[in-house]
XYZ file of C-alpha atoms in Angstrom:
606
model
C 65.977 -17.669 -62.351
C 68.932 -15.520 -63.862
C 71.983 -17.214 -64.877
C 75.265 -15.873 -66.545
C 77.364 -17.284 -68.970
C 81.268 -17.614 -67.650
C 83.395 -15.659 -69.961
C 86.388 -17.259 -71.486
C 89.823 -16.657 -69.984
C 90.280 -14.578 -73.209
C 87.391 -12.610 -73.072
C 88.055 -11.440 -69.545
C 91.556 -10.525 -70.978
C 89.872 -8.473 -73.687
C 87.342 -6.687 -70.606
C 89.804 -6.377 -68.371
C 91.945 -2.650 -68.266
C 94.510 -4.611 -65.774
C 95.106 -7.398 -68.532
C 95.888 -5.239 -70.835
C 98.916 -3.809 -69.377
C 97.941 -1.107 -67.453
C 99.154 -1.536 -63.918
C 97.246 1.023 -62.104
C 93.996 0.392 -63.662
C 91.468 -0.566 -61.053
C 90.018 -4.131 -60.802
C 86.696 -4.580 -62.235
C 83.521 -4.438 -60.434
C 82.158 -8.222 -60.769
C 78.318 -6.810 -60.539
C 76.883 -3.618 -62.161
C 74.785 -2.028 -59.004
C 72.782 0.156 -60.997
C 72.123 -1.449 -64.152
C 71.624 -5.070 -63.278
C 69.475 -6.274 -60.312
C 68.518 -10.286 -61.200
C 72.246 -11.156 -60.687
C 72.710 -15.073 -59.636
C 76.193 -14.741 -58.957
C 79.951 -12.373 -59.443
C 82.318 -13.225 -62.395
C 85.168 -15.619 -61.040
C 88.517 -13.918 -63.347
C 90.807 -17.125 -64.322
C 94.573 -15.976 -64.067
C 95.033 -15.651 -67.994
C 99.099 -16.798 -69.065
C 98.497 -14.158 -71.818
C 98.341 -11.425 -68.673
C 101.201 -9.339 -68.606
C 103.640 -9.762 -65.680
C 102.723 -6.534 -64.681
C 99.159 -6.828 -64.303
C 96.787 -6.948 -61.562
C 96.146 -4.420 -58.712
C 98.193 -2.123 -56.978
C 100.617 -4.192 -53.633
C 98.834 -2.134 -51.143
C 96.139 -4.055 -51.107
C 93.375 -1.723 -52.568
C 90.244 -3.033 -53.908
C 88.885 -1.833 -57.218
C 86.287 0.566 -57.652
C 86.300 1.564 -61.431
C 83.112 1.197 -63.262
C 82.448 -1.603 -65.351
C 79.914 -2.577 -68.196
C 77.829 -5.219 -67.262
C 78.133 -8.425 -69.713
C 75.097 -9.510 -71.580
C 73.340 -12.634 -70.280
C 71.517 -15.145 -71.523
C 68.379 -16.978 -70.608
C 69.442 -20.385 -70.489
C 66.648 -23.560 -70.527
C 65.873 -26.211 -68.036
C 68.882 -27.928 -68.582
C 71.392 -25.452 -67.585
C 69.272 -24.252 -64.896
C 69.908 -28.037 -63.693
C 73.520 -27.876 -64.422
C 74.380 -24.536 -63.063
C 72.221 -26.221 -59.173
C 74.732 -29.214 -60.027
C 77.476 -26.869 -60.179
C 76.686 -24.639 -56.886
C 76.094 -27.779 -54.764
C 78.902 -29.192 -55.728
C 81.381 -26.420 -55.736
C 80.398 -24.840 -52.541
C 83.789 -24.280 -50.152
C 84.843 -21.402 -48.114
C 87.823 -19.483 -48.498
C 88.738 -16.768 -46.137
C 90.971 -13.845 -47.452
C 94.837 -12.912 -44.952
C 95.168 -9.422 -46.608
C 91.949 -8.388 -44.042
C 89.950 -6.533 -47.365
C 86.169 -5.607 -47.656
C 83.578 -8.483 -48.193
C 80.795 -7.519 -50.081
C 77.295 -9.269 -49.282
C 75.005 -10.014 -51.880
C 71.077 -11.574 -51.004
C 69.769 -13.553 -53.728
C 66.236 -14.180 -54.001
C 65.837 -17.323 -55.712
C 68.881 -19.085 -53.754
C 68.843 -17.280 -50.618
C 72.931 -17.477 -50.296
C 75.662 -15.426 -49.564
C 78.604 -14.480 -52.457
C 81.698 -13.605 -50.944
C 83.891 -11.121 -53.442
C 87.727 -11.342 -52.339
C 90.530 -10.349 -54.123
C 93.123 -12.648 -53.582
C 96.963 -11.798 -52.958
C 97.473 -14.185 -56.353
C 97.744 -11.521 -58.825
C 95.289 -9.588 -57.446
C 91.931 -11.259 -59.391
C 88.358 -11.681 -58.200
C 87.553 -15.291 -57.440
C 83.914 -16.352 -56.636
C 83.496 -17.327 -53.248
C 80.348 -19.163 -51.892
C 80.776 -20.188 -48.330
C 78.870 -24.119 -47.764
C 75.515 -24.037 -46.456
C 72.629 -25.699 -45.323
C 69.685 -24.759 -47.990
C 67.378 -22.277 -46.209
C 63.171 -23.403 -46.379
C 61.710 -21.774 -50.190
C 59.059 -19.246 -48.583
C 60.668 -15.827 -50.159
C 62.460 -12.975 -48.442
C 59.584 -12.288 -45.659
C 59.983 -16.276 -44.306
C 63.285 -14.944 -43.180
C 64.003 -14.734 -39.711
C 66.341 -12.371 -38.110
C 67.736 -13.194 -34.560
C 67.104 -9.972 -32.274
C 69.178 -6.947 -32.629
C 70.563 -7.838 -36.017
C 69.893 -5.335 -38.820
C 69.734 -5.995 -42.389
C 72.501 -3.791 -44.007
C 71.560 -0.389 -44.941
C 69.985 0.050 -47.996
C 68.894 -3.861 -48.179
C 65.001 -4.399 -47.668
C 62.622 -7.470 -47.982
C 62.268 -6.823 -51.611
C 63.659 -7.792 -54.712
C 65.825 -5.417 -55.476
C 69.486 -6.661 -55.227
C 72.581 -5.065 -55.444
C 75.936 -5.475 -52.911
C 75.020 -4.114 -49.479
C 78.011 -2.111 -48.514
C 79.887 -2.519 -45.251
C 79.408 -0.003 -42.515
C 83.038 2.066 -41.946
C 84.913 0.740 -39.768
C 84.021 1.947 -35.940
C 86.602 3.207 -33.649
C 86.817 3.093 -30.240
C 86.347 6.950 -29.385
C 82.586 6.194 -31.778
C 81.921 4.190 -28.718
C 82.427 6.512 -26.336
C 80.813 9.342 -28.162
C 78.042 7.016 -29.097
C 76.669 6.663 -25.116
C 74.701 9.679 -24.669
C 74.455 11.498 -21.360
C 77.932 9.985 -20.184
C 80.887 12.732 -19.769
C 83.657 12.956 -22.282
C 87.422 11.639 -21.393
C 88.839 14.110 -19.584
C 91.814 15.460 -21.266
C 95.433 16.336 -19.988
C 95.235 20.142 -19.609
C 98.646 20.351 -18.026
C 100.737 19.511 -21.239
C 100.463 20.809 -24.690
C 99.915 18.736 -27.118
C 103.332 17.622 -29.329
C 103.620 18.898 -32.871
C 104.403 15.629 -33.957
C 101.164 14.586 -32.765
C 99.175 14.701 -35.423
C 101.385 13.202 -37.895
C 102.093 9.991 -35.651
C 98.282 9.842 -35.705
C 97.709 9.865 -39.563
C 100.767 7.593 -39.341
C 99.146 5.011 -37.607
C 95.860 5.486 -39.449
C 97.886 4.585 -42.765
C 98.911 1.537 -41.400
C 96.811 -2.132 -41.938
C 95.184 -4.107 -38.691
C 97.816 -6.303 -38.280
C 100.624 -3.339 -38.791
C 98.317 -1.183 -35.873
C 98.334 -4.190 -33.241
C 101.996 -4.950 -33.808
C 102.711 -0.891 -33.094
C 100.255 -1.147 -30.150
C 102.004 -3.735 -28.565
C 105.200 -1.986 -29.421
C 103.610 0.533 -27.242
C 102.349 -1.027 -24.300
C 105.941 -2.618 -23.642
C 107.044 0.979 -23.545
C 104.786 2.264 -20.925
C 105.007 3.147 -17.748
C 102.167 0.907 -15.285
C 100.697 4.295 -14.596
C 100.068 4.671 -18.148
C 98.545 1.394 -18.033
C 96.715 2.236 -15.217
C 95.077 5.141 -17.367
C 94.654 3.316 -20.164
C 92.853 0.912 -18.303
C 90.260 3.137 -16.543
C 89.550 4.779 -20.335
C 88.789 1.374 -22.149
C 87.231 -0.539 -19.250
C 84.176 1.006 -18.545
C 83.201 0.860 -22.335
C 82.947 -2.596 -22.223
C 80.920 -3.175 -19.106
C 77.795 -3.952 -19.426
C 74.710 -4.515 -16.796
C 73.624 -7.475 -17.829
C 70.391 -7.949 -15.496
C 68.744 -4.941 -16.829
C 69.429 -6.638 -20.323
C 67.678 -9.275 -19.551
C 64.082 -9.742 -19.774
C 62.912 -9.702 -16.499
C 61.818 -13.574 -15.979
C 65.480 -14.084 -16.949
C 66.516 -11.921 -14.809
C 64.824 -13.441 -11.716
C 65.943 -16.661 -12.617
C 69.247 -15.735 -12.479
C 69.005 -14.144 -9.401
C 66.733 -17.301 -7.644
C 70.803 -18.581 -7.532
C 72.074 -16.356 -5.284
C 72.582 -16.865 -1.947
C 70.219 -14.635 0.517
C 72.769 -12.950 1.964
C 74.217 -12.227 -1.787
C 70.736 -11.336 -2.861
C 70.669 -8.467 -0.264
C 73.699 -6.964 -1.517
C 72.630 -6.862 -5.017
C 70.087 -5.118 -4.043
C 72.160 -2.233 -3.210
C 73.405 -2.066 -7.035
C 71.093 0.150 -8.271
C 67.422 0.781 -8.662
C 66.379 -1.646 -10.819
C 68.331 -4.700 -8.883
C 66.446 -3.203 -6.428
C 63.234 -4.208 -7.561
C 64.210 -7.135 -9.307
C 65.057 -8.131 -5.292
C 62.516 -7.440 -3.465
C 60.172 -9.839 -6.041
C 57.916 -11.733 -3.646
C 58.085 -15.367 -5.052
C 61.484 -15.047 -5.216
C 61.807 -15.246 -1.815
C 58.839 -17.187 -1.245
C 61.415 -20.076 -2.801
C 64.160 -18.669 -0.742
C 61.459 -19.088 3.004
C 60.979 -22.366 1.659
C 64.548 -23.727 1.646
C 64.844 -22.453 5.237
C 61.644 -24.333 6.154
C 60.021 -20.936 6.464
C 56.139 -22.104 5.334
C 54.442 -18.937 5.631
C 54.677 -15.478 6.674
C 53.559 -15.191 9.853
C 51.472 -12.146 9.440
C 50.917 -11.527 5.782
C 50.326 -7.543 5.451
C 49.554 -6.037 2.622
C 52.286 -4.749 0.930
C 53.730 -1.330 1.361
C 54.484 0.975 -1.449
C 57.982 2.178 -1.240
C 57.604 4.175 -3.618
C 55.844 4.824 -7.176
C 56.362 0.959 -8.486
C 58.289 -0.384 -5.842
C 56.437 -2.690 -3.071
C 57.917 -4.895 0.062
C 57.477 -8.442 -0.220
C 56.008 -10.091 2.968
C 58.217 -13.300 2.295
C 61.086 -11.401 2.191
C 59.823 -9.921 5.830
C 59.453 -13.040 6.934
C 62.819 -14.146 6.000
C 64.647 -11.218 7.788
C 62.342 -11.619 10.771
C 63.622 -15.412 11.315
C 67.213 -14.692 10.232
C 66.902 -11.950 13.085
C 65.513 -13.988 15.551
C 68.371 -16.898 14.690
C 71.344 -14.275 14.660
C 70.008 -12.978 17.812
C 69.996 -16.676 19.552
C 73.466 -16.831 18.048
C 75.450 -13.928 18.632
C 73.466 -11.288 19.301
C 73.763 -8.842 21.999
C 72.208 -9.612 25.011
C 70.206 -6.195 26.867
C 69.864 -5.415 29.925
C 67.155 -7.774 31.987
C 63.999 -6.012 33.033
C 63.596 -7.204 36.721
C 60.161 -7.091 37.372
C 59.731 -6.412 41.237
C 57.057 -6.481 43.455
C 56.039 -9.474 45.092
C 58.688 -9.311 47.887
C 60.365 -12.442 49.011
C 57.541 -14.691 48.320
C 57.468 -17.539 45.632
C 56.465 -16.699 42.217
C 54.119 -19.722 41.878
C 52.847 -19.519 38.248
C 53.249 -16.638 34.798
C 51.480 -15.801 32.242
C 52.016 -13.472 29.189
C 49.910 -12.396 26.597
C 50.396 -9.625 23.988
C 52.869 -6.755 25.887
C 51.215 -7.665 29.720
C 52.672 -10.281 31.811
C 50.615 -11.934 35.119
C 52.473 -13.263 37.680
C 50.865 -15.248 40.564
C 52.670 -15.856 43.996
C 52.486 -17.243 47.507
C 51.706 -14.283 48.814
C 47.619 -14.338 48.042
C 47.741 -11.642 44.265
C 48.615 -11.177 41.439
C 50.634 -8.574 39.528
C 50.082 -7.669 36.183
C 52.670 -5.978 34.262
C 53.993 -4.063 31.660
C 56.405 -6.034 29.503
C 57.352 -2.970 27.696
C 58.539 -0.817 30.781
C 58.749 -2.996 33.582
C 55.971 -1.609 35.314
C 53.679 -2.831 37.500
C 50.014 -1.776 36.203
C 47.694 -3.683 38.502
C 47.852 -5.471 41.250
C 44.618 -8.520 41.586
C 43.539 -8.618 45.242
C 40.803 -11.012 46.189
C 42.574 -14.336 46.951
C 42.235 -15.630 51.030
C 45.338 -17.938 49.917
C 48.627 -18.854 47.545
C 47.538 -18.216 43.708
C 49.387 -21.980 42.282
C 47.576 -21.669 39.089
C 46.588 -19.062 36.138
C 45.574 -18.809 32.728
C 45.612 -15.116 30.451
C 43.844 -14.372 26.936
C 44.081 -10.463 26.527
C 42.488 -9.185 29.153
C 41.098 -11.691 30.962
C 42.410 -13.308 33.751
C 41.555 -16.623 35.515
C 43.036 -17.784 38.394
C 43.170 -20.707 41.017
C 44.445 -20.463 44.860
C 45.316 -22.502 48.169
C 41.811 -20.855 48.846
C 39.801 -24.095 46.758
C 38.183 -21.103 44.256
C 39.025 -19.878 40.726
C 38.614 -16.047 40.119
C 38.038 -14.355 36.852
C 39.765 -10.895 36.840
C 39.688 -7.785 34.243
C 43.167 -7.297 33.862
C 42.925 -3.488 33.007
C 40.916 -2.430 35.715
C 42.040 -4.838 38.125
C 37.923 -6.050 38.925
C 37.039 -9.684 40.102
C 34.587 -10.558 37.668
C 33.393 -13.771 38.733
C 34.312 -15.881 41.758
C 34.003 -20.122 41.178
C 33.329 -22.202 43.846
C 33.310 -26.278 44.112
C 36.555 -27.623 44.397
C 37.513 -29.185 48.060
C 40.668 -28.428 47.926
C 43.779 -26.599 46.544
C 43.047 -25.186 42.578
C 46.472 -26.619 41.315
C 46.390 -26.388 37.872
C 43.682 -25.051 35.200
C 43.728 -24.702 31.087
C 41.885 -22.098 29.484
C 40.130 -22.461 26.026
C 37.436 -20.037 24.403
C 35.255 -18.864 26.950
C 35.870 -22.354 28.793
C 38.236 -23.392 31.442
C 38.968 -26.821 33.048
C 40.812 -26.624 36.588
C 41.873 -29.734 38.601
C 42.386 -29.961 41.613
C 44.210 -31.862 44.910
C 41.246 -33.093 45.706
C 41.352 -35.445 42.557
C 38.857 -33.628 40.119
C 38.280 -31.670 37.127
C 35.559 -29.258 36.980
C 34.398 -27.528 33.386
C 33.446 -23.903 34.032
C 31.718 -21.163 31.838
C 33.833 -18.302 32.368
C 31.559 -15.663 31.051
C 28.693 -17.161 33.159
C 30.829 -17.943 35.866
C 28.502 -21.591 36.099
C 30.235 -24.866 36.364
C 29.290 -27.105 33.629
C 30.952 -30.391 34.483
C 32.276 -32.341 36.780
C 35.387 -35.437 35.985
C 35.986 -37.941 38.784
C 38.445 -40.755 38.133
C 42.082 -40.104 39.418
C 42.505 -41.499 42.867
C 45.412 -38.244 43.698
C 45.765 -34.890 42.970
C 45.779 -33.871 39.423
C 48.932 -31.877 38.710
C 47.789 -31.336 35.259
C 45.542 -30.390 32.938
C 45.348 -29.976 28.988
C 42.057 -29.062 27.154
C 41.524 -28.463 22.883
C 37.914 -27.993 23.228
C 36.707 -31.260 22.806
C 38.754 -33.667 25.117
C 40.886 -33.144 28.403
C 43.743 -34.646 28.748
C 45.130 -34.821 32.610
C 47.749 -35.944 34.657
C 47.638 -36.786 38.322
C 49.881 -38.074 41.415
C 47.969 -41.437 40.541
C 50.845 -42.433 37.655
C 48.411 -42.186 35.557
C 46.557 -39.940 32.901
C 43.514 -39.468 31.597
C 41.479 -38.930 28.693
C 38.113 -37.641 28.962
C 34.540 -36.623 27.241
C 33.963 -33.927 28.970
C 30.433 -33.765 27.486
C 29.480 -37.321 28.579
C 31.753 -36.864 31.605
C 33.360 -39.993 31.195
C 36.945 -41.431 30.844
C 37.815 -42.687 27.457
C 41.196 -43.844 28.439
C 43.681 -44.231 31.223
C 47.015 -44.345 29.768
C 49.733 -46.176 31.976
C 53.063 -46.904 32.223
C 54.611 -44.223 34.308
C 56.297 -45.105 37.472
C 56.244 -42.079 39.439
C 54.199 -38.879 39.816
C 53.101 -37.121 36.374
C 53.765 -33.269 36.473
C 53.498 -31.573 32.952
C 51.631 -32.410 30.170
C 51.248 -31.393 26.293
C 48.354 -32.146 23.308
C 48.051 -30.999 20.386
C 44.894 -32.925 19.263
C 46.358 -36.428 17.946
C 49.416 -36.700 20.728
C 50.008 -36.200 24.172
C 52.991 -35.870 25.654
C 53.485 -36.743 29.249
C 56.816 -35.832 31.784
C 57.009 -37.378 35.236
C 59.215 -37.466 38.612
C 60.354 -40.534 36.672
C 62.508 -38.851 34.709
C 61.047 -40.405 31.511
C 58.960 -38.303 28.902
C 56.137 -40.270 27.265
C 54.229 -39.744 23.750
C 50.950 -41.371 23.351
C 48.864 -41.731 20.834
C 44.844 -40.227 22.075
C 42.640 -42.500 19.404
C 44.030 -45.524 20.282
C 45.977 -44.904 24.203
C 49.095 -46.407 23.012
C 52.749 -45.317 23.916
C 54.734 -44.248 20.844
C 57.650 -43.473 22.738
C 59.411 -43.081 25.552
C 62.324 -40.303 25.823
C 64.896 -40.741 28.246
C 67.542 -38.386 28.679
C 66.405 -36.352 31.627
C 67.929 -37.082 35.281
C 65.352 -35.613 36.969
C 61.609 -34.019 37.439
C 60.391 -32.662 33.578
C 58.453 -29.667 35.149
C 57.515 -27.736 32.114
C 57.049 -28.807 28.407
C 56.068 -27.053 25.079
C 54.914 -28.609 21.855
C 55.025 -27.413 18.499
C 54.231 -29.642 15.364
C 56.964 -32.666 15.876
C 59.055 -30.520 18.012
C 58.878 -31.036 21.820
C 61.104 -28.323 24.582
C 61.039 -30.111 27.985
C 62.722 -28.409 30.835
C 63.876 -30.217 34.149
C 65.263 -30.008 37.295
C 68.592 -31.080 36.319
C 69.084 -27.877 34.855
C 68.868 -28.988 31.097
C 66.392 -28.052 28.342
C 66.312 -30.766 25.845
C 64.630 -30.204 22.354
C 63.092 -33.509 20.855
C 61.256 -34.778 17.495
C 58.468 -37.088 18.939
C 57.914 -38.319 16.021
C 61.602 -40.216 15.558
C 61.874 -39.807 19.666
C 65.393 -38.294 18.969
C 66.382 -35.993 20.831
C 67.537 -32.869 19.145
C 69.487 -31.018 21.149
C 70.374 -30.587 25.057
C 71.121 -26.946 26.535
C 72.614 -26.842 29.282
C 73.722 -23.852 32.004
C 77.246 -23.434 33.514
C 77.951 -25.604 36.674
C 76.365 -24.687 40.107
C 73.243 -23.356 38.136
C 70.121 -23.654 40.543
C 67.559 -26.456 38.902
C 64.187 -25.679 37.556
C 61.733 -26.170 40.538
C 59.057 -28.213 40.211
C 56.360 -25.402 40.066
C 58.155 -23.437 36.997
C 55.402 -23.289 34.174
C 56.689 -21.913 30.816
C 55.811 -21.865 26.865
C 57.003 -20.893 23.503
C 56.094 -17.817 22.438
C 52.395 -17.394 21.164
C 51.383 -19.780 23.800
C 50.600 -17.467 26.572
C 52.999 -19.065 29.299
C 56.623 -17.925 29.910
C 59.111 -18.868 32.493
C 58.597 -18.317 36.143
């Protein structure tokens, strides 16, 4: 390490031009750039009482440029080294200069800290400066670490060369503007010529110190006119906006975004191209289907390119396809019923729909099949000696059961009777269709398991003691409900009945399982949930003032309609219920042979 050797008070007289009388000599240089490099530190110049009154720098506040002979150093021993650490620790303090002149930075290598040179309004003499802090780790220049976007200083490099690294000019606010590339000039004023004064105001104001410049500006800006203002304003402010998303690294970026609201997300998106992307990412809005209880999409495409780069996100789909389907149940516009005509004045006994067909079955001995998508009626399913009271659709099969005590399996685009099922003794009142299986029940107090392919009847379930009004099958177990009170779980494989579940007091009409509960509704009014392992009754809903003709289930969520002209919406797992709609006075009840569904179900309301 380099150290110097601190000139007396007298000796800085003697090497000083501005102690020596001459007023407009510059102020020394307190480092030799060219000629020195392993410099520890500036000269600090002591105010000497031998000075002159006349010396020191100019009052405008100029610093010093003349050149300056470097002073001789010595190599001093341990001991100084020891005294001079002393003396930096325990003379470090910061002093900040009011007259606004150039700071000269100066990187040490042995030290790694930063001189300040100032010249102080006192006379006008260099004082050494060195700002307190916290010792930096010893491992050289290239242990350094520079935040991102800072730049050493030109003409400073990870070496050991030193010298002062000198201040870029200062940068003006038109350097801004010129400095964006590709962006269009300020437009000038071409209607007025320029004042000959102009210029001279300018170099006026150019003359003038930073605080002197503000002090005229807001001079200024009291003296305009708000139009003026107004221009000034649309100049300056779009220099200083930035887009900070496309600053951002992207995961940044998306996790300031994953705050937004959806509906604000979608109108960022209209920003600009990038946004664009940024919003359509797909676990971003995976997270934002989740908060809306949104699991899954419901049909996960592969994802369309847009464009070169730019790719749909299914979530997102998702998302607008349930916020569509919720603003349409709340305020959207309501079109124009398709009235599907055809069956006369008979009673519509039983509907199906599957995909864009819809099956209707009525008193008057067919069925209609039609076009959900124009209204049409495609084919009409002639075979029946009797009422149809009972159907079942998947695509294009059709199965139904009549007045006539036989099932018929139709094809529903040509309209053929593809099987014919005999055994039943009585009216076909209700039938559930799984696979290529379908169980029917019947009023004359059995269930019969057919093979719809074969057209062969596999089993037969005895057990109820009335008509069965019901019927509910997952493949494995039926589930059905009679005029008895009661239902009925069975094997159908064994053919047995593995339990009766009672508790009703009155006729059971509609039924719902989903594997683990069944859901019962009777002329009772009640609504029961039971459990199928063990045949208990979880709970009873009561809310209903009449017959529950039709019910739907879905996870924990339970529709029920009845003929009191309510729908109720319930959470059989709490037995809450959820919500009651209701129609306007004088509306006509929901008879007792409506059959509906939820969507995706294959039943509708009839």
């Amino acid at each position: 390490m380099t150290c110097r050797r601190r000139p007396s008070s007298e000796e800085a007289a003697r090497g000083s031009p501005a102690l020596q009388g001459d007023s407009k000599a510059p102020v020394p240089q307190a480092v030799a750039e060219e000629e020195e490099e392993d410099v520890s530190g500036p000269w600090e110049a002591e105010r000497s009482g031998k000075g002159s009154p006349g010396s020191g720098p100019e009052a405008d506040g100029s610093s010093g440029r003349g050149a300056q002979e470097p002073v001789s150093s010595t190599v001093c021993g341990e001991q100084e080294e020891e005294e001079e650490e002393e003396e930096e620790e325990g003379s470090c303090y910061s002093e900040e200069g009011e007259d606004g002149s150039n700071v000269y930075f100066y990187y040490t290598i042995g030290e790694r800290w930063i001189d300040y040179l100032q010249r102080t309004e006192d006379g006008g003499l260099l004082r050494h400066v060195r700002p307190k802090m916290k010792r930096k780790s010893e491992q050289g220049l290239d242990g350094r670490a520079l935040s991102p976007g800072k730049k050493l200083c030109k003409g400073s490099e990870y070496s050991r060369t030193l010298g002062p690294c000198t201040p870029s000019p200062t940068t003006t606010f038109g350097d801004l503007r010129n400095a964006k590339a590709g962006q269009a000039r300020r437009r000038r004023i071409p209607s007025v010529a320029p004042p000959p004064e102009l210029q001279d105001w300018l170099r006026t104001f150019q003359r003038w110190s930073g605080p002197e410049k503000l002090l005229a500006l807001d001079e200024l800006i009291d003296r305009c006119e708000p139009s003026q203002i107004k221009y000034m304003m649309q100049v300056i402010e779009p220099q200083f906006q930035r887009d900070f998303i496309s600053l951002l690294p992207k995961e940044l970026a998306l996790y300031v975004l994953s705050f937004l609201e959806p509906r604000d997300l979608l109108r960022a998106a209209q920003t600009c191209r990038y946004w664009r992307v940024l919003a359509e990412d797909n676990l971003l809005w995976r997270e934002k289907c989740r908060e809306e209880g949104i699991e899954e999409p419901l049909n996960l495409r592969k994802r369309r390119l847009l464009s070169p780069g730019f790719m749909y996100s299914p979530w997102k789909f998702a998302f607008m396809r349930q916020h569509k389907i919720d603003m349409n149940w709340r305020s959207g516009e309501l079109k124009a019923p398709k009235v599907l005509k055809g069956h006369d004045d008979h009673v519509i006994t039983c509907l199906q729909f599957c995909g864009n067909r819809i099956v209707s079955g009525s008193d008057d001995n067919t069925l209609k099949v039609w076009s959900a998508v124009t209204g049409e009626c495609v084919q009409t399913l002639v075979g029946h000696t009797g009422g149809v009271w009972s159907s079942q659709m998947r695509d294009s099969v059709v199965i139904s059961g009549s007045t006539d005590r036989t099932l018929k399996v139709w094809n529903a685009d040509t309209g053929e009777c593809v099987h014919t099922l005999y055994g039943h003794t009585s009216t076909v009142r209700c039938m559930h269709l799984h696979g290529n299986r379908v169980v029917s029940g019947s009023r004359d107090a059995t269930l019969r398991l057919w093979d719809i392919e074969t057209g062969q009847c596999l089993h037969v379930l005895m057990g109820h003691v009335a008509a069965v009004r019901c019927v509910q099958y997952d493949g494995h177990k039926v589930v059905s409900g009679a005029y008895d009170y009661t239902v009925k779980v069975w094997d159908p494989e064994s053919e047995s009945c593995t339990h009766t579940l009672q508790g009703h007091t009155n006729r059971v009409y509609s039924l719902q399982f989903d594997g683990t509960h069944i859901v019962s509704g009777s002329l009772d009014t009640s609504i029961r949930v039971w459990d199928v392992e063990s045949g208990n009754c979880l709970h009873t809903l009561m809310g209903h003032q009449s017959l529950t003709s039709g019910m739907e289930l879905r996870d924990n969520i339970l529709v029920s309609g009845n003929a009191d002209s309510t729908v109720k919406i319930w959470d059989i797992k709490t037995g809450q219920c959820l919500q009651t709609l209701q129609g306007e006075r004088g509306t006509e009840p929901l008879p007792p042979q409506c059959c509906w569904g939820l969507p995706g179900r294959g039943q509708g309301a009839g």
